[in-house]
Short mmCIF file of C-alpha atoms in Angstrom, two decimals:
data_model
loop_
_atom_site.label_atom_id
_atom_site.label_comp_id
_atom_site.label_asym_id
_atom_site.label_seq_id
_atom_site.Cartn_x
_atom_site.Cartn_y
_atom_site.Cartn_z
CA MET A 1 31.51 24.47 4.88
CA LYS A 2 31.17 21.39 7.08
CA ARG A 3 31.84 21.42 10.80
CA GLU A 4 35.01 19.81 12.11
CA PRO A 5 34.30 16.64 14.15
CA ASP A 6 35.20 18.33 17.46
CA GLY A 7 33.04 21.32 16.59
CA GLU A 8 30.09 19.07 15.73
CA ALA A 9 30.47 17.20 19.02
CA LEU A 10 30.52 20.47 20.96
CA ALA A 11 27.44 21.70 19.08
CA LEU A 12 25.57 18.47 19.86
CA ALA A 13 26.57 18.68 23.52
CA ALA A 14 25.29 22.26 23.70
CA LEU A 15 22.05 21.24 22.00
CA ILE A 16 21.51 18.35 24.44
CA ARG A 17 22.11 20.76 27.33
CA ASP A 18 19.56 23.24 26.00
CA MET A 19 17.03 20.47 25.31
CA SER A 20 17.39 19.18 28.87
CA ALA A 21 16.73 22.66 30.22
CA ALA A 22 13.48 23.10 28.25
CA THR A 23 10.37 23.20 30.45
CA THR A 24 7.65 23.22 27.77
CA ALA A 25 7.04 21.25 24.60
CA ALA A 26 7.17 24.40 22.48
CA GLU A 27 10.51 25.44 24.00
CA LEU A 28 12.00 21.98 23.41
CA ALA A 29 10.72 21.89 19.82
CA GLY A 30 12.19 25.30 19.08
CA VAL A 31 15.61 24.31 20.44
CA PHE A 32 15.77 21.08 18.45
CA VAL A 33 14.46 22.46 15.15
CA ARG A 34 16.83 25.45 15.21
CA GLY A 35 19.72 23.13 16.04
CA ALA A 36 18.91 20.83 13.12
CA ILE A 37 18.64 23.76 10.69
CA ASP A 38 21.95 25.29 11.75
CA ALA A 39 23.88 22.00 11.89
CA HIS A 40 22.99 20.85 8.38
CA ARG A 41 22.32 24.15 6.60
CA LEU A 42 18.65 23.30 6.08
CA SER A 43 16.40 26.01 4.70
CA TRP A 44 13.43 25.34 7.01
CA GLY A 45 12.23 23.13 9.82
CA GLY A 46 8.99 22.77 11.74
CA CYS A 47 7.38 20.59 14.38
CA TYR A 48 3.69 19.77 14.82
CA TRP A 49 1.86 17.77 17.49
CA ARG A 50 -1.61 16.23 17.40
CA ASP A 51 -4.24 17.70 19.71
CA ALA A 52 -6.06 15.48 22.23
CA ALA A 53 -9.26 15.45 20.18
CA ALA A 54 -7.37 14.00 17.19
CA ARG A 55 -8.74 16.76 14.95
CA ASN A 56 -5.70 18.89 14.18
CA LEU A 57 -1.93 19.06 14.06
CA LEU A 58 -0.86 22.11 16.07
CA PRO A 59 2.44 23.95 15.42
CA LEU A 60 5.11 23.82 18.15
CA ALA A 61 8.08 25.26 16.26
CA GLY A 62 8.75 26.92 12.93
CA GLY A 63 12.48 27.19 12.51
CA HIS A 64 13.73 30.64 13.46
CA ALA A 65 10.22 32.11 13.16
CA ARG A 66 7.42 32.12 15.72
CA ALA A 67 5.36 28.91 15.88
CA ASP A 68 2.09 30.85 16.08
CA ALA A 69 2.78 32.15 12.57
CA LEU A 70 2.19 28.63 11.25
CA PRO A 71 -1.34 27.35 10.54
CA ALA A 72 -2.99 24.41 12.28
CA LEU A 73 -3.46 21.41 9.97
CA ALA A 74 -6.74 19.48 9.97
CA LEU A 75 -6.25 15.72 10.25
CA ASP A 76 -8.91 15.08 7.61
CA GLU A 77 -6.53 16.58 5.00
CA LEU A 78 -5.09 13.13 4.30
CA ASP A 79 -3.14 14.28 1.24
CA ASN A 80 -1.22 16.89 3.21
CA PRO A 81 2.29 15.34 3.50
CA LEU A 82 2.53 16.22 7.21
CA VAL A 83 -0.84 14.63 7.96
CA TYR A 84 0.03 11.70 5.71
CA SER A 85 3.25 11.01 7.63
CA LEU A 86 1.37 11.10 10.94
CA THR A 87 -1.50 8.86 9.88
CA ALA A 88 0.74 6.40 8.04
CA ALA A 89 3.32 6.47 10.87
CA GLN A 90 6.14 6.53 8.33
CA PRO A 91 8.35 9.15 6.67
CA CYS A 92 7.10 11.10 3.67
CA ARG A 93 9.31 12.82 1.11
CA VAL A 94 8.27 15.35 -1.52
CA GLU A 95 10.89 16.26 -4.12
CA HIS A 96 9.04 19.29 -5.51
CA LEU A 97 6.24 21.10 -3.68
CA GLY A 98 4.82 22.15 -7.03
CA THR A 99 3.61 18.58 -7.60
CA LEU A 100 1.21 18.90 -4.65
CA VAL A 101 -2.08 20.30 -5.91
CA ASP A 102 -5.34 20.64 -3.96
CA VAL A 103 -4.08 18.89 -0.83
CA GLY A 104 -5.98 21.02 1.68
CA GLU A 105 -6.40 24.58 2.93
CA GLY A 106 -4.03 24.06 5.85
CA PHE A 107 -1.13 23.01 3.67
CA GLU A 108 -1.76 25.85 1.21
CA ARG A 109 -1.41 28.32 4.09
CA LEU A 110 1.74 26.52 5.26
CA ARG A 111 3.16 26.51 1.72
CA GLU A 112 3.13 30.33 1.76
CA ARG A 113 5.68 30.22 4.60
CA LEU A 114 7.93 27.54 3.09
CA PRO A 115 10.91 28.01 0.76
CA ARG A 116 9.92 27.77 -2.88
CA ARG A 117 12.59 25.21 -3.67
CA GLY A 118 13.98 22.20 -1.90
CA VAL A 119 13.10 18.71 -0.74
CA LEU A 120 10.47 18.37 1.98
CA HIS A 121 11.05 15.43 4.35
CA VAL A 122 8.56 14.63 7.11
CA THR A 123 9.32 12.23 9.97
CA PRO A 124 6.67 10.95 12.42
CA LEU A 125 7.24 11.39 16.16
CA PHE A 126 5.92 8.78 18.60
CA ASP A 127 4.45 9.08 22.09
CA SER A 128 5.15 6.77 25.06
CA SER A 129 2.69 4.21 23.65
CA MET A 130 4.62 4.16 20.34
CA ARG A 131 1.72 5.78 18.49
CA ALA A 132 2.49 8.51 15.98
CA ALA A 133 1.53 11.75 17.71
CA GLY A 134 3.50 14.44 15.92
CA VAL A 135 5.77 15.19 12.97
CA LEU A 136 9.08 16.88 12.33
CA ALA A 137 9.38 18.46 8.88
CA VAL A 138 12.56 19.81 7.30
CA MET A 139 13.37 21.40 3.94
CA GLY A 140 16.64 21.89 2.12
CA GLY A 141 18.72 20.76 -0.80
CA ALA A 142 18.66 17.05 -1.56
CA GLU A 143 22.26 16.59 -0.33
CA GLU A 144 21.68 18.52 2.91
CA VAL A 145 18.50 16.63 3.75
CA GLN A 146 20.18 13.31 2.95
CA ALA A 147 23.17 14.18 5.16
CA TRP A 148 20.82 14.86 8.06
CA LEU A 149 18.95 11.59 7.49
CA VAL A 150 22.09 9.41 7.48
CA SER A 151 23.76 11.15 10.44
CA LEU A 152 23.67 8.55 13.22
CA PRO A 153 24.12 11.07 16.11
CA TRP A 154 21.23 13.16 14.82
CA GLN A 155 18.95 10.17 14.31
CA LEU A 156 19.64 8.97 17.86
CA LEU A 157 19.03 12.50 19.08
CA LEU A 158 15.78 12.59 17.12
CA GLN A 159 14.51 9.53 19.02
CA ALA A 160 15.38 11.14 22.35
CA TYR A 161 13.74 14.38 21.22
CA GLY A 162 10.50 12.58 20.37
CA GLN A 163 10.36 10.92 23.81
CA LEU A 164 11.10 14.17 25.67
CA LEU A 165 8.55 16.03 23.56
CA ALA A 166 5.84 13.44 24.27
CA ARG A 167 6.52 13.69 28.01
CA LEU A 168 6.35 17.49 28.08
CA GLN A 169 3.30 17.58 25.81
CA GLN A 170 1.44 15.14 28.05
CA ALA A 171 2.16 17.31 31.08
CA ASP A 172 0.95 20.50 29.37
CA PRO A 173 -2.70 21.29 30.32
CA ALA A 174 -2.98 23.66 27.36
CA ALA A 175 -2.45 20.75 25.00
CA ARG A 176 -5.56 18.96 26.22
CA SER A 177 -8.97 19.51 24.66
CA GLU A 178 -12.37 17.92 24.45
CA PRO A 179 -12.16 14.25 23.40
CA ALA A 180 -13.48 13.37 19.98
CA LYS A 181 -16.97 11.88 19.69
CA PRO A 182 -17.26 8.18 18.74
CA GLY A 183 -18.32 8.92 15.16
CA GLN A 184 -15.44 11.33 14.70
CA ARG A 185 -12.98 8.80 16.12
CA GLU A 186 -14.24 6.07 13.78
CA ARG A 187 -13.98 8.28 10.71
CA ALA A 188 -10.56 9.54 11.74
CA GLY A 189 -9.48 5.93 12.28
CA ALA A 190 -10.71 4.95 8.82
CA GLY A 191 -8.82 7.88 7.31
CA ARG A 192 -5.63 6.91 9.12
CA LEU A 193 -5.98 3.31 7.93
CA LEU A 194 -6.42 4.35 4.29
CA ALA A 195 -3.51 6.78 4.45
CA ALA A 196 -1.27 4.12 5.99
CA GLU A 197 -2.26 1.25 3.69
CA PHE A 198 -3.05 2.82 0.30
CA ILE A 199 0.28 4.43 -0.44
CA GLY A 200 0.72 7.41 -2.73
CA VAL A 201 0.82 11.20 -3.01
CA SER A 202 -0.29 11.57 -6.64
CA PRO A 203 -3.69 13.05 -7.55
CA VAL A 204 -4.71 9.59 -8.76
CA ALA A 205 -3.85 8.00 -5.39
CA ARG A 206 -5.67 10.75 -3.50
CA SER A 207 -8.76 10.23 -5.63
CA VAL A 208 -8.72 6.46 -5.01
CA ARG A 209 -8.34 7.00 -1.24
CA ASN A 210 -11.35 9.30 -1.22
CA GLU A 211 -13.37 6.73 -3.16
CA LEU A 212 -12.33 3.94 -0.78
CA GLN A 213 -13.55 5.93 2.21
CA ARG A 214 -16.83 6.76 0.47
CA LEU A 215 -17.41 3.14 -0.51
CA ALA A 216 -16.65 1.92 3.01
CA ASP A 217 -19.76 3.74 4.24
CA SER A 218 -22.01 1.81 1.82
CA SER A 219 -23.56 -1.65 1.92
CA LEU A 220 -24.21 -1.94 -1.83
CA SER A 221 -22.43 -4.54 -3.94
CA LEU A 222 -19.15 -3.30 -5.38
CA LEU A 223 -17.22 -4.33 -8.50
CA LEU A 224 -13.48 -3.58 -8.57
CA THR A 225 -11.84 -3.48 -11.99
CA GLY A 226 -8.26 -3.03 -13.10
CA GLU A 227 -5.25 -4.81 -14.51
CA THR A 228 -3.57 -7.75 -12.80
CA GLY A 229 -1.41 -6.63 -9.90
CA VAL A 230 -2.97 -3.21 -9.21
CA GLY A 231 -4.12 -4.30 -5.74
CA LYS A 232 -7.82 -5.09 -6.09
CA ASP A 233 -7.69 -7.59 -3.23
CA HIS A 234 -5.93 -5.04 -1.02
CA ALA A 235 -8.52 -2.38 -1.88
CA ALA A 236 -11.34 -4.78 -0.95
CA TRP A 237 -9.68 -5.50 2.41
CA LEU A 238 -9.23 -1.77 3.08
CA ILE A 239 -12.89 -1.06 2.35
CA HIS A 240 -13.91 -3.78 4.80
CA GLN A 241 -11.49 -2.57 7.48
CA ALA A 242 -12.66 1.03 7.12
CA SER A 243 -16.35 0.03 7.30
CA SER A 244 -18.49 -0.46 10.39
CA ARG A 245 -18.91 -4.20 9.75
CA GLN A 246 -17.70 -6.28 12.67
CA GLY A 247 -17.60 -9.67 10.93
CA ARG A 248 -14.80 -11.31 9.00
CA PHE A 249 -13.29 -10.43 5.64
CA VAL A 250 -13.61 -13.66 3.65
CA PRO A 251 -11.65 -13.74 0.36
CA VAL A 252 -12.40 -16.30 -2.37
CA ASN A 253 -10.32 -16.66 -5.54
CA CYS A 254 -12.77 -18.07 -8.07
CA ALA A 255 -9.91 -18.93 -10.45
CA ALA A 256 -7.95 -20.92 -7.86
CA ILE A 257 -10.71 -23.27 -6.67
CA PRO A 258 -11.47 -26.28 -8.93
CA LYS A 259 -14.87 -25.95 -10.61
CA ASP A 260 -16.18 -29.13 -9.01
CA LEU A 261 -15.38 -27.84 -5.51
CA ILE A 262 -16.31 -24.16 -5.66
CA GLU A 263 -20.00 -24.70 -4.81
CA SER A 264 -19.21 -26.69 -1.66
CA GLU A 265 -16.53 -24.15 -0.69
CA LEU A 266 -19.01 -21.29 -0.98
CA PHE A 267 -22.15 -22.83 0.50
CA GLY A 268 -20.79 -25.58 2.74
CA VAL A 269 -21.63 -29.26 3.06
CA VAL A 270 -23.75 -31.28 5.49
CA ARG A 271 -22.57 -34.64 6.73
CA GLY A 272 -23.28 -37.44 4.25
CA ALA A 273 -24.04 -35.10 1.36
CA TYR A 274 -21.80 -37.19 -0.87
CA THR A 275 -19.32 -40.02 -0.57
CA GLY A 276 -16.46 -38.84 1.59
CA ALA A 277 -18.43 -36.08 3.37
CA ALA A 278 -17.81 -37.57 6.82
CA GLN A 279 -18.56 -34.33 8.63
CA ALA A 280 -20.36 -31.05 8.05
CA ARG A 281 -18.28 -28.09 6.86
CA GLU A 282 -19.27 -24.44 7.03
CA GLY A 283 -19.09 -22.60 3.74
CA LEU A 284 -17.44 -19.26 3.07
CA VAL A 285 -20.79 -17.50 2.64
CA ALA A 286 -21.77 -18.46 6.19
CA ALA A 287 -18.33 -17.44 7.46
CA ALA A 288 -18.85 -13.95 5.99
CA HIS A 289 -22.00 -13.29 8.07
CA GLY A 290 -21.74 -9.78 9.48
CA GLY A 291 -18.68 -9.08 7.38
CA THR A 292 -17.55 -8.92 3.76
CA LEU A 293 -17.43 -11.65 1.10
CA PHE A 294 -14.78 -10.89 -1.51
CA LEU A 295 -15.02 -12.84 -4.78
CA ASP A 296 -11.80 -12.31 -6.71
CA GLU A 297 -11.68 -13.12 -10.44
CA ILE A 298 -15.48 -13.29 -10.59
CA GLY A 299 -15.22 -13.71 -14.37
CA ASP A 300 -13.91 -17.25 -13.81
CA MET A 301 -16.97 -18.39 -11.85
CA PRO A 302 -18.72 -21.33 -13.58
CA LEU A 303 -21.89 -20.30 -15.41
CA ASP A 304 -24.14 -22.73 -13.53
CA LEU A 305 -22.97 -21.33 -10.19
CA GLN A 306 -23.66 -17.74 -11.26
CA GLY A 307 -27.41 -18.38 -10.96
CA SER A 308 -26.97 -19.57 -7.37
CA LEU A 309 -24.95 -16.45 -6.57
CA LEU A 310 -27.64 -14.20 -8.07
CA ARG A 311 -30.30 -15.86 -5.93
CA LEU A 312 -28.09 -15.50 -2.86
CA LEU A 313 -27.68 -11.78 -3.50
CA ASN A 314 -31.39 -11.24 -4.02
CA GLU A 315 -32.62 -13.29 -1.07
CA LYS A 316 -29.59 -13.42 1.25
CA LYS A 317 -30.31 -17.13 1.65
CA PHE A 318 -28.46 -20.25 0.55
CA ARG A 319 -28.62 -24.01 0.97
CA PRO A 320 -25.51 -26.07 1.84
CA LEU A 321 -24.94 -29.17 -0.27
CA GLY A 322 -27.14 -31.98 1.01
CA ALA A 323 -29.18 -29.71 3.31
CA SER A 324 -32.98 -29.63 3.37
CA ARG A 325 -33.25 -26.13 4.85
CA GLU A 326 -31.95 -22.77 3.77
CA GLN A 327 -29.71 -20.54 5.86
CA GLY A 328 -29.29 -16.79 5.91
CA SER A 329 -26.14 -14.69 5.80
CA ASP A 330 -25.83 -10.91 6.08
CA PHE A 331 -22.72 -9.86 4.20
CA ARG A 332 -21.46 -7.11 1.94
CA LEU A 333 -20.30 -8.41 -1.45
CA ILE A 334 -17.20 -7.10 -3.20
CA CYS A 335 -16.12 -8.65 -6.50
CA ALA A 336 -13.04 -8.06 -8.62
CA THR A 337 -11.96 -8.87 -12.15
CA HIS A 338 -9.28 -7.93 -14.65
CA ARG A 339 -11.36 -9.38 -17.49
CA PRO A 340 -13.94 -7.40 -19.52
CA LEU A 341 -17.20 -8.87 -18.19
CA GLN A 342 -19.26 -7.36 -21.01
CA GLU A 343 -17.25 -9.38 -23.53
CA LEU A 344 -17.88 -12.51 -21.46
CA ILE A 345 -21.60 -11.67 -21.55
CA ARG A 346 -21.52 -11.41 -25.37
CA ASP A 347 -19.73 -14.77 -25.49
CA GLY A 348 -22.38 -16.34 -23.26
CA ARG A 349 -19.93 -17.01 -20.42
CA PHE A 350 -21.33 -14.53 -17.89
CA ARG A 351 -24.91 -13.75 -16.90
CA GLU A 352 -26.01 -10.23 -17.74
CA ASP A 353 -28.50 -10.09 -14.84
CA LEU A 354 -25.72 -11.00 -12.40
CA TYR A 355 -23.45 -8.38 -13.95
CA PHE A 356 -25.95 -5.59 -13.26
CA ARG A 357 -26.50 -6.91 -9.73
CA LEU A 358 -22.77 -6.86 -9.01
CA ARG A 359 -22.06 -3.40 -10.38
CA GLN A 360 -24.27 -1.38 -8.05
CA GLN A 361 -21.03 0.48 -7.45
CA VAL A 362 -17.84 0.32 -9.53
CA LEU A 363 -14.28 1.38 -8.70
CA HIS A 364 -11.52 1.19 -11.31
CA LEU A 365 -8.00 0.93 -9.90
CA PRO A 366 -5.43 2.59 -12.18
CA PRO A 367 -2.23 0.87 -13.37
CA LEU A 368 1.07 1.86 -11.80
CA ARG A 369 2.25 3.53 -15.02
CA GLU A 370 -0.48 6.16 -14.50
CA ARG A 371 0.78 7.05 -11.01
CA LYS A 372 4.56 7.05 -11.40
CA GLU A 373 4.80 9.89 -8.84
CA ASP A 374 3.94 7.28 -6.20
CA LEU A 375 6.94 5.05 -6.94
CA PRO A 376 9.24 6.55 -4.24
CA ALA A 377 6.53 6.28 -1.57
CA LEU A 378 5.55 2.75 -2.61
CA ALA A 379 9.18 1.64 -2.64
CA ALA A 380 9.80 3.15 0.79
CA HIS A 381 6.73 1.37 2.18
CA ILE A 382 7.73 -2.01 0.70
CA LEU A 383 11.29 -1.71 2.02
CA LEU A 384 10.04 -0.61 5.45
CA GLN A 385 7.96 -3.79 5.65
CA PHE A 386 10.93 -5.85 4.43
CA ASN A 387 13.22 -4.40 7.10
CA ARG A 388 10.69 -5.05 9.86
CA GLU A 389 9.94 -8.62 8.80
CA HIS A 390 13.55 -9.63 8.15
CA HIS A 391 15.28 -7.45 10.78
CA ARG A 392 17.35 -5.80 8.06
CA ASN A 393 18.37 -2.22 7.39
CA VAL A 394 18.17 -1.62 3.64
CA MET A 395 18.31 2.17 3.39
CA GLY A 396 16.36 2.62 0.16
CA LEU A 397 16.88 3.12 -3.58
CA SER A 398 19.86 4.82 -5.14
CA GLU A 399 19.07 7.63 -7.59
CA ARG A 400 19.95 5.43 -10.58
CA ALA A 401 17.82 2.57 -9.25
CA LEU A 402 14.85 4.90 -8.84
CA ALA A 403 15.36 6.25 -12.36
CA LEU A 404 15.42 2.68 -13.68
CA LEU A 405 12.11 1.92 -11.96
CA GLN A 406 10.52 5.11 -13.25
CA ALA A 407 11.49 4.17 -16.82
CA HIS A 408 9.88 0.73 -16.51
CA ARG A 409 6.25 0.27 -17.62
CA PHE A 410 5.38 -2.32 -14.94
CA PRO A 411 2.96 -4.61 -16.77
CA GLY A 412 2.59 -6.45 -13.45
CA ASN A 413 1.87 -3.17 -11.62
CA VAL A 414 2.37 -2.92 -7.84
CA ARG A 415 2.71 -6.69 -7.49
CA GLU A 416 5.63 -6.64 -9.92
CA LEU A 417 7.22 -3.68 -8.12
CA ARG A 418 6.98 -5.51 -4.81
CA SER A 419 8.51 -8.66 -6.28
CA LEU A 420 11.41 -6.74 -7.83
CA LEU A 421 12.16 -4.83 -4.64
CA LEU A 422 11.99 -7.85 -2.33
CA VAL A 423 14.49 -9.77 -4.43
CA ALA A 424 16.75 -6.72 -4.77
CA ALA A 425 16.56 -6.07 -1.01
CA GLU A 426 17.61 -9.63 -0.24
CA ARG A 427 20.69 -9.09 -2.40
CA THR A 428 21.60 -5.75 -0.79
CA ALA A 429 24.00 -5.60 2.16
CA PRO A 430 22.63 -4.36 5.52
CA GLY A 431 22.89 -0.59 5.70
CA GLY A 432 23.27 -0.36 1.93
CA TRP A 433 21.23 1.21 -0.85
CA ILE A 434 19.63 -0.83 -3.63
CA SER A 435 21.70 -0.24 -6.75
CA ALA A 436 20.61 -0.03 -10.37
CA ARG A 437 22.65 -3.18 -10.97
CA ALA A 438 20.52 -5.13 -8.46
CA LEU A 439 17.36 -4.16 -10.36
CA ALA A 440 18.85 -4.51 -13.85
CA ASP A 441 20.03 -8.03 -13.09
CA LEU A 442 16.48 -9.00 -12.17
CA GLN A 443 15.17 -7.78 -15.50
CA SER A 444 16.88 -10.34 -17.66
CA VAL A 445 14.39 -9.53 -20.41
CA PRO A 446 13.63 -5.79 -20.02
CA HIS A 447 10.58 -4.71 -21.98
CA GLY A 448 11.53 -3.00 -25.22
CA VAL A 449 15.29 -2.86 -24.46
CA THR A 450 17.77 -5.72 -24.80
CA SER A 451 15.52 -8.36 -26.34
CA ALA A 452 13.24 -6.36 -28.61
CA GLY A 453 14.02 -8.68 -31.52
CA ASP A 454 13.07 -11.78 -29.56
CA GLU A 455 9.90 -10.15 -28.28
CA LEU A 456 8.94 -9.01 -31.79
CA GLU A 457 9.54 -12.48 -33.20
CA LEU A 458 7.34 -14.00 -30.50
CA LEU A 459 4.61 -11.46 -31.23
CA ARG A 460 4.74 -12.25 -34.96
CA THR A 461 4.47 -15.97 -34.24
CA LEU A 462 1.47 -15.48 -31.97
CA TRP A 463 -0.26 -13.01 -34.29
CA GLY A 464 0.13 -15.22 -37.36
CA THR A 465 -1.00 -18.43 -35.71
CA ASN A 466 -3.73 -20.66 -37.08
CA ASN A 467 -3.72 -22.78 -33.91
CA LEU A 468 -5.08 -20.86 -30.90
CA PRO A 469 -4.40 -23.52 -28.22
CA GLU A 470 -0.80 -23.87 -29.40
CA ALA A 471 -0.30 -20.08 -29.38
CA MET A 472 -1.73 -19.78 -25.87
CA THR A 473 0.58 -22.56 -24.66
CA LEU A 474 3.60 -20.84 -26.24
CA PHE A 475 2.72 -17.49 -24.67
CA GLU A 476 2.14 -19.03 -21.23
CA ARG A 477 5.48 -20.85 -21.34
CA HIS A 478 7.31 -17.67 -22.39
CA LEU A 479 5.63 -15.63 -19.65
CA LEU A 480 6.34 -18.19 -16.91
CA SER A 481 9.96 -18.53 -17.98
CA ASP A 482 10.39 -14.75 -18.00
CA ARG A 483 8.91 -14.31 -14.51
CA LEU A 484 11.04 -17.13 -13.08
CA ARG A 485 14.18 -15.49 -14.48
CA ARG A 486 13.21 -12.14 -12.98
CA ALA A 487 12.59 -13.78 -9.61
CA GLN A 488 15.95 -15.59 -9.75
CA GLY A 489 14.15 -18.94 -9.83
CA SER A 490 11.93 -18.23 -6.81
CA ARG A 491 8.53 -19.80 -7.52
CA ARG A 492 6.99 -17.96 -4.59
CA LEU A 493 7.94 -14.53 -5.96
CA ALA A 494 7.06 -15.51 -9.53
CA ALA A 495 3.63 -16.75 -8.42
CA GLU A 496 3.01 -13.52 -6.47
CA SER A 497 3.92 -11.41 -9.51
CA LEU A 498 1.39 -13.35 -11.62
CA GLY A 499 -1.38 -13.37 -9.02
CA ILE A 500 -1.69 -17.16 -8.88
CA PRO A 501 -1.13 -19.67 -6.06
CA LYS A 502 2.33 -21.21 -5.81
CA ARG A 503 0.89 -24.69 -6.34
CA THR A 504 -0.72 -23.56 -9.61
CA LEU A 505 2.61 -22.20 -10.80
CA ALA A 506 4.34 -25.46 -9.83
CA HIS A 507 1.83 -27.45 -11.86
CA LYS A 508 2.25 -25.19 -14.89
CA CYS A 509 6.05 -25.35 -14.60
CA GLN A 510 5.86 -29.13 -14.61
CA SER A 511 3.61 -29.22 -17.67
CA HIS A 512 5.94 -26.81 -19.51
CA ARG A 513 9.08 -28.62 -18.28
CA LEU A 514 10.34 -25.47 -16.54
CA ASP A 515 11.05 -27.07 -13.19
CA VAL A 516 14.70 -28.08 -13.70
CA GLY A 517 17.20 -26.23 -11.49
CA GLU A 518 14.77 -23.64 -10.13
CA ARG A 519 14.26 -22.79 -6.47
CA THR A 520 10.93 -23.68 -4.88
CA THR A 521 11.06 -20.90 -2.28
#
């Protein structure tokens, strides 16, 4: 039975009075959590705050039970949803606790005190410096939790609660402890970065996060593999950011640079090296000194340049075009490819000795279809970024929209998901939820649904061809046309979904005569 409006107002007024009278952080947390549980018929609520050493989350309130009955949660348990919400500084939602396996000893002890059924929703709390310093966790039925989330008075009260809690916690001597050592701070910072930037709660996502942190501590060459759109470039950036290297992260797309320019782009040019070289230009290898050089689509590197790269890796020296002396550069090399390099080796298009030099370490990034549990978290993260960048307030996905996404195979992986959501968000009214219609309209040619006959006919044509160049041209035109329809004519979004520069897409559209009536944004 819901409260009458006057009764709810009186209850909120009484809660505000009791919160104002609280003299300790634990007292304030207890008042607020109990009020939230009673007002929205939630089954459980709890509040945790980070200790000064940044090692643990300590319990402040546990619903109607004593806070000291709850376990402390180590901040290195990055897959714990409470720790994840703190480190990522964004909400975390778990539909079924049974899906969380091997997420840390602290959470397993907490799970014993939680209801067996219900949605768990965790919200970060921020200190006076707007850094995430604590979390508020609630459990209940999906409707009850959703009602609490969309209640404007309670969300405003939650902001005030976080500020009051931070003030009382800062004034509490018992909350202070020995500061963390530099090495501990650096590792904790790397863990927070990975939790905030590599989104997901599935076992697959947790495994990748652990691998990213392990690889960040190494200086060996690394080869990233995986399908187009899985986020290989993002993983390379995360590894660099989580490492101790102080230099720049220098990305190079080997497929986007013309073959006759890639050598000068990598190694640089001295003045007068060739006609038109009016001034010297530093190469990307020199720019990566002290940092990380990321070679994306390494399988597209020209064969004659592969020998120069192998020598660079072995000797850490290179010679700019037109130079008489060699230069040195200390960098960590990360390469990525979606192509099978061993097949390229058999075809004579990739050097085997370079292949073994590149794959001192290998990390395979899984496709999105193998981590469908991460779709809600990924969607929430993408929409949070959209709202911040565009000053909008798209609430999230409707249940039918989420079901539609979960049924899709996502051949374009996370890049395709991002493209779909950005277009759908632009078409959603402020304060609204993305509908299934918004997503269905974008998929003018859903895979295996409305146009199975057309897709099958295309496949038969390609499979039965006796003209490979013609078949490749036909497939490329079909793919480009399909992506442009999905992106509502936006070349920028279509190019992002295909992992190619916008100018490359524009050139291909012109050659395929696909440029009529389409937006260039």
